[in-house]
């Protein structure tokens, strides 16, 4: 039998384990950051939708005894709420009947540890809808 040369095999193992540990740590650290950013975005989108839904058409409400959203004011309020939180990539939709406000947004979150292996950012999305009315 011939003797096999195993010099350097431990180095390959250590390098492989180091890369694996960086990836796992990156997923925990940066993945947790992305989840936190997603929750923050969801909260901000919901607040903007509620701000828009509070823009009721008062004349319509008094004459018809029913709540309807003033589309222009709702659009302005929801957009202002999103801009105040520093977002620029969002859409606000109010249908013609003024029955609800829908706000959708996307944000990009930079990574710290995963950037070491070339994964530089996460993209997070959130959508919220709010209707006019008196809260229960």
mmCIF file of C-alpha atoms in Angstrom:
data_model
loop_
_atom_site.group_PDB
_atom_site.id
_atom_site.type_symbol
_atom_site.label_atom_id
_atom_site.label_comp_id
_atom_site.label_asym_id
_atom_site.label_seq_id
_atom_site.Cartn_x
_atom_site.Cartn_y
_atom_site.Cartn_z
ATOM 1 C CA UNK A 1 0.000 0.000 0.000
ATOM 2 C CA UNK A 2 1.086 3.486 -0.748
ATOM 3 C CA UNK A 3 0.911 6.212 1.771
ATOM 4 C CA UNK A 4 -1.466 9.066 0.889
ATOM 5 C CA UNK A 5 -0.310 12.614 1.373
ATOM 6 C CA UNK A 6 -2.904 14.320 3.579
ATOM 7 C CA UNK A 7 -1.011 17.526 4.214
ATOM 8 C CA UNK A 8 -3.308 20.578 3.944
ATOM 9 C CA UNK A 9 -6.564 18.653 4.433
ATOM 10 C CA UNK A 10 -7.077 20.269 7.839
ATOM 11 C CA UNK A 11 -6.616 23.708 6.265
ATOM 12 C CA UNK A 12 -9.339 23.007 3.711
ATOM 13 C CA UNK A 13 -11.638 21.852 6.512
ATOM 14 C CA UNK A 14 -10.941 24.976 8.597
ATOM 15 C CA UNK A 15 -11.531 27.315 5.645
ATOM 16 C CA UNK A 16 -14.799 25.489 4.829
ATOM 17 C CA UNK A 17 -15.967 25.739 8.430
ATOM 18 C CA UNK A 18 -15.035 29.438 8.621
ATOM 19 C CA UNK A 19 -17.089 30.188 5.508
ATOM 20 C CA UNK A 20 -20.000 28.182 6.900
ATOM 21 C CA UNK A 21 -19.839 30.047 10.217
ATOM 22 C CA UNK A 22 -19.778 33.430 8.449
ATOM 23 C CA UNK A 23 -22.836 32.452 6.394
ATOM 24 C CA UNK A 24 -24.752 31.183 9.444
ATOM 25 C CA UNK A 25 -23.811 34.241 11.522
ATOM 26 C CA UNK A 26 -24.758 36.474 8.607
ATOM 27 C CA UNK A 27 -28.143 34.808 8.266
ATOM 28 C CA UNK A 28 -28.804 35.241 11.979
ATOM 29 C CA UNK A 29 -27.515 38.827 12.201
ATOM 30 C CA UNK A 30 -28.599 40.224 8.823
ATOM 31 C CA UNK A 31 -31.705 38.035 8.607
ATOM 32 C CA UNK A 32 -32.809 39.341 12.001
ATOM 33 C CA UNK A 33 -32.194 42.880 10.794
ATOM 34 C CA UNK A 34 -34.269 42.216 7.676
ATOM 35 C CA UNK A 35 -37.133 40.820 9.770
ATOM 36 C CA UNK A 36 -36.998 43.871 12.025
ATOM 37 C CA UNK A 37 -36.991 46.178 8.989
ATOM 38 C CA UNK A 38 -39.982 44.287 7.536
ATOM 39 C CA UNK A 39 -41.933 44.748 10.779
ATOM 40 C CA UNK A 40 -41.047 48.459 10.899
ATOM 41 C CA UNK A 41 -42.076 48.896 7.260
ATOM 42 C CA UNK A 42 -45.368 47.082 7.932
ATOM 43 C CA UNK A 43 -46.077 49.375 10.907
ATOM 44 C CA UNK A 44 -45.260 52.501 8.901
ATOM 45 C CA UNK A 45 -47.378 51.405 5.927
ATOM 46 C CA UNK A 46 -50.302 50.658 8.233
ATOM 47 C CA UNK A 47 -49.988 54.058 9.916
ATOM 48 C CA UNK A 48 -49.964 55.768 6.509
ATOM 49 C CA UNK A 49 -53.062 53.848 5.386
ATOM 50 C CA UNK A 50 -54.890 54.816 8.579
ATOM 51 C CA UNK A 51 -53.843 58.457 8.161
ATOM 52 C CA UNK A 52 -55.284 58.381 4.654
ATOM 53 C CA UNK A 53 -58.494 56.669 5.740
ATOM 54 C CA UNK A 54 -59.091 59.422 8.303
ATOM 55 C CA UNK A 55 -59.565 61.876 5.448
ATOM 56 C CA UNK A 56 -63.323 61.422 5.276
ATOM 57 C CA UNK A 57 -65.550 63.333 2.922
ATOM 58 C CA UNK A 58 -67.557 65.164 5.591
ATOM 59 C CA UNK A 59 -70.181 66.588 3.242
ATOM 60 C CA UNK A 60 -70.922 63.119 1.869
ATOM 61 C CA UNK A 61 -71.023 61.688 5.409
ATOM 62 C CA UNK A 62 -73.549 64.300 6.594
ATOM 63 C CA UNK A 63 -75.832 64.031 3.570
ATOM 64 C CA UNK A 64 -75.702 60.235 3.136
ATOM 65 C CA UNK A 65 -75.042 59.111 6.703
ATOM 66 C CA UNK A 66 -72.154 56.993 5.400
ATOM 67 C CA UNK A 67 -68.372 57.371 5.504
ATOM 68 C CA UNK A 68 -66.425 57.828 2.306
ATOM 69 C CA UNK A 69 -62.809 58.869 1.846
ATOM 70 C CA UNK A 70 -61.860 62.160 0.222
ATOM 71 C CA UNK A 71 -59.507 60.706 -2.393
ATOM 72 C CA UNK A 72 -57.191 63.687 -2.838
ATOM 73 C CA UNK A 73 -56.797 64.401 0.854
ATOM 74 C CA UNK A 74 -56.307 60.696 1.631
ATOM 75 C CA UNK A 75 -53.607 60.472 -1.030
ATOM 76 C CA UNK A 76 -51.852 63.546 0.383
ATOM 77 C CA UNK A 77 -52.034 62.325 3.999
ATOM 78 C CA UNK A 78 -50.778 58.820 3.242
ATOM 79 C CA UNK A 79 -47.933 60.117 1.068
ATOM 80 C CA UNK A 80 -46.946 62.665 3.713
ATOM 81 C CA UNK A 81 -46.888 59.945 6.378
ATOM 82 C CA UNK A 82 -44.613 57.748 4.259
ATOM 83 C CA UNK A 83 -42.276 60.613 3.364
ATOM 84 C CA UNK A 84 -42.086 61.660 7.017
ATOM 85 C CA UNK A 85 -40.722 58.180 7.788
ATOM 86 C CA UNK A 86 -38.118 58.531 5.032
ATOM 87 C CA UNK A 87 -39.611 56.213 2.397
ATOM 88 C CA UNK A 88 -39.570 57.004 -1.298
ATOM 89 C CA UNK A 89 -40.540 53.694 -2.926
ATOM 90 C CA UNK A 90 -44.266 53.439 -2.158
ATOM 91 C CA UNK A 91 -47.677 53.614 -3.811
ATOM 92 C CA UNK A 92 -50.971 54.899 -2.423
ATOM 93 C CA UNK A 93 -54.235 53.745 -3.975
ATOM 94 C CA UNK A 94 -57.722 55.034 -3.209
ATOM 95 C CA UNK A 95 -60.510 53.633 -5.432
ATOM 96 C CA UNK A 96 -63.040 55.939 -7.077
ATOM 97 C CA UNK A 97 -65.726 55.036 -4.535
ATOM 98 C CA UNK A 98 -63.485 56.116 -1.626
ATOM 99 C CA UNK A 99 -64.067 52.862 0.237
ATOM 100 C CA UNK A 100 -60.473 52.250 1.384
ATOM 101 C CA UNK A 101 -56.846 53.363 1.223
ATOM 102 C CA UNK A 102 -54.128 50.889 0.278
ATOM 103 C CA UNK A 103 -50.454 51.691 0.805
ATOM 104 C CA UNK A 104 -47.716 49.436 -0.581
ATOM 105 C CA UNK A 105 -44.008 50.004 -0.019
ATOM 106 C CA UNK A 106 -40.641 48.425 -0.693
ATOM 107 C CA UNK A 107 -37.424 49.121 1.169
ATOM 108 C CA UNK A 108 -33.878 47.875 0.676
ATOM 109 C CA UNK A 109 -31.881 46.896 3.748
ATOM 110 C CA UNK A 110 -28.103 46.672 3.518
ATOM 111 C CA UNK A 111 -26.313 43.675 4.988
ATOM 112 C CA UNK A 112 -23.217 43.709 7.139
ATOM 113 C CA UNK A 113 -21.984 40.162 7.511
ATOM 114 C CA UNK A 114 -23.482 38.662 4.369
ATOM 115 C CA UNK A 115 -21.768 41.356 2.314
ATOM 116 C CA UNK A 116 -18.563 39.441 3.040
ATOM 117 C CA UNK A 117 -19.829 36.726 0.701
ATOM 118 C CA UNK A 118 -21.332 39.098 -1.861
ATOM 119 C CA UNK A 119 -24.933 39.330 -0.610
ATOM 120 C CA UNK A 120 -25.274 43.083 -0.119
ATOM 121 C CA UNK A 121 -28.955 43.726 0.598
ATOM 122 C CA UNK A 122 -32.411 42.403 1.376
ATOM 123 C CA UNK A 123 -35.567 43.826 -0.150
ATOM 124 C CA UNK A 124 -38.618 43.994 2.119
ATOM 125 C CA UNK A 125 -42.224 44.659 1.084
ATOM 126 C CA UNK A 126 -45.386 45.565 2.989
ATOM 127 C CA UNK A 127 -48.991 46.415 2.140
ATOM 128 C CA UNK A 128 -51.752 47.753 4.379
ATOM 129 C CA UNK A 129 -55.369 48.674 3.767
ATOM 130 C CA UNK A 130 -57.575 50.891 5.926
ATOM 131 C CA UNK A 131 -61.263 51.761 5.634
ATOM 132 C CA UNK A 132 -63.036 54.891 6.840
ATOM 133 C CA UNK A 133 -65.253 54.713 9.855
ATOM 134 C CA UNK A 134 -65.497 55.075 13.566
ATOM 135 C CA UNK A 135 -63.228 52.613 15.419
ATOM 136 C CA UNK A 136 -64.906 50.084 17.704
#
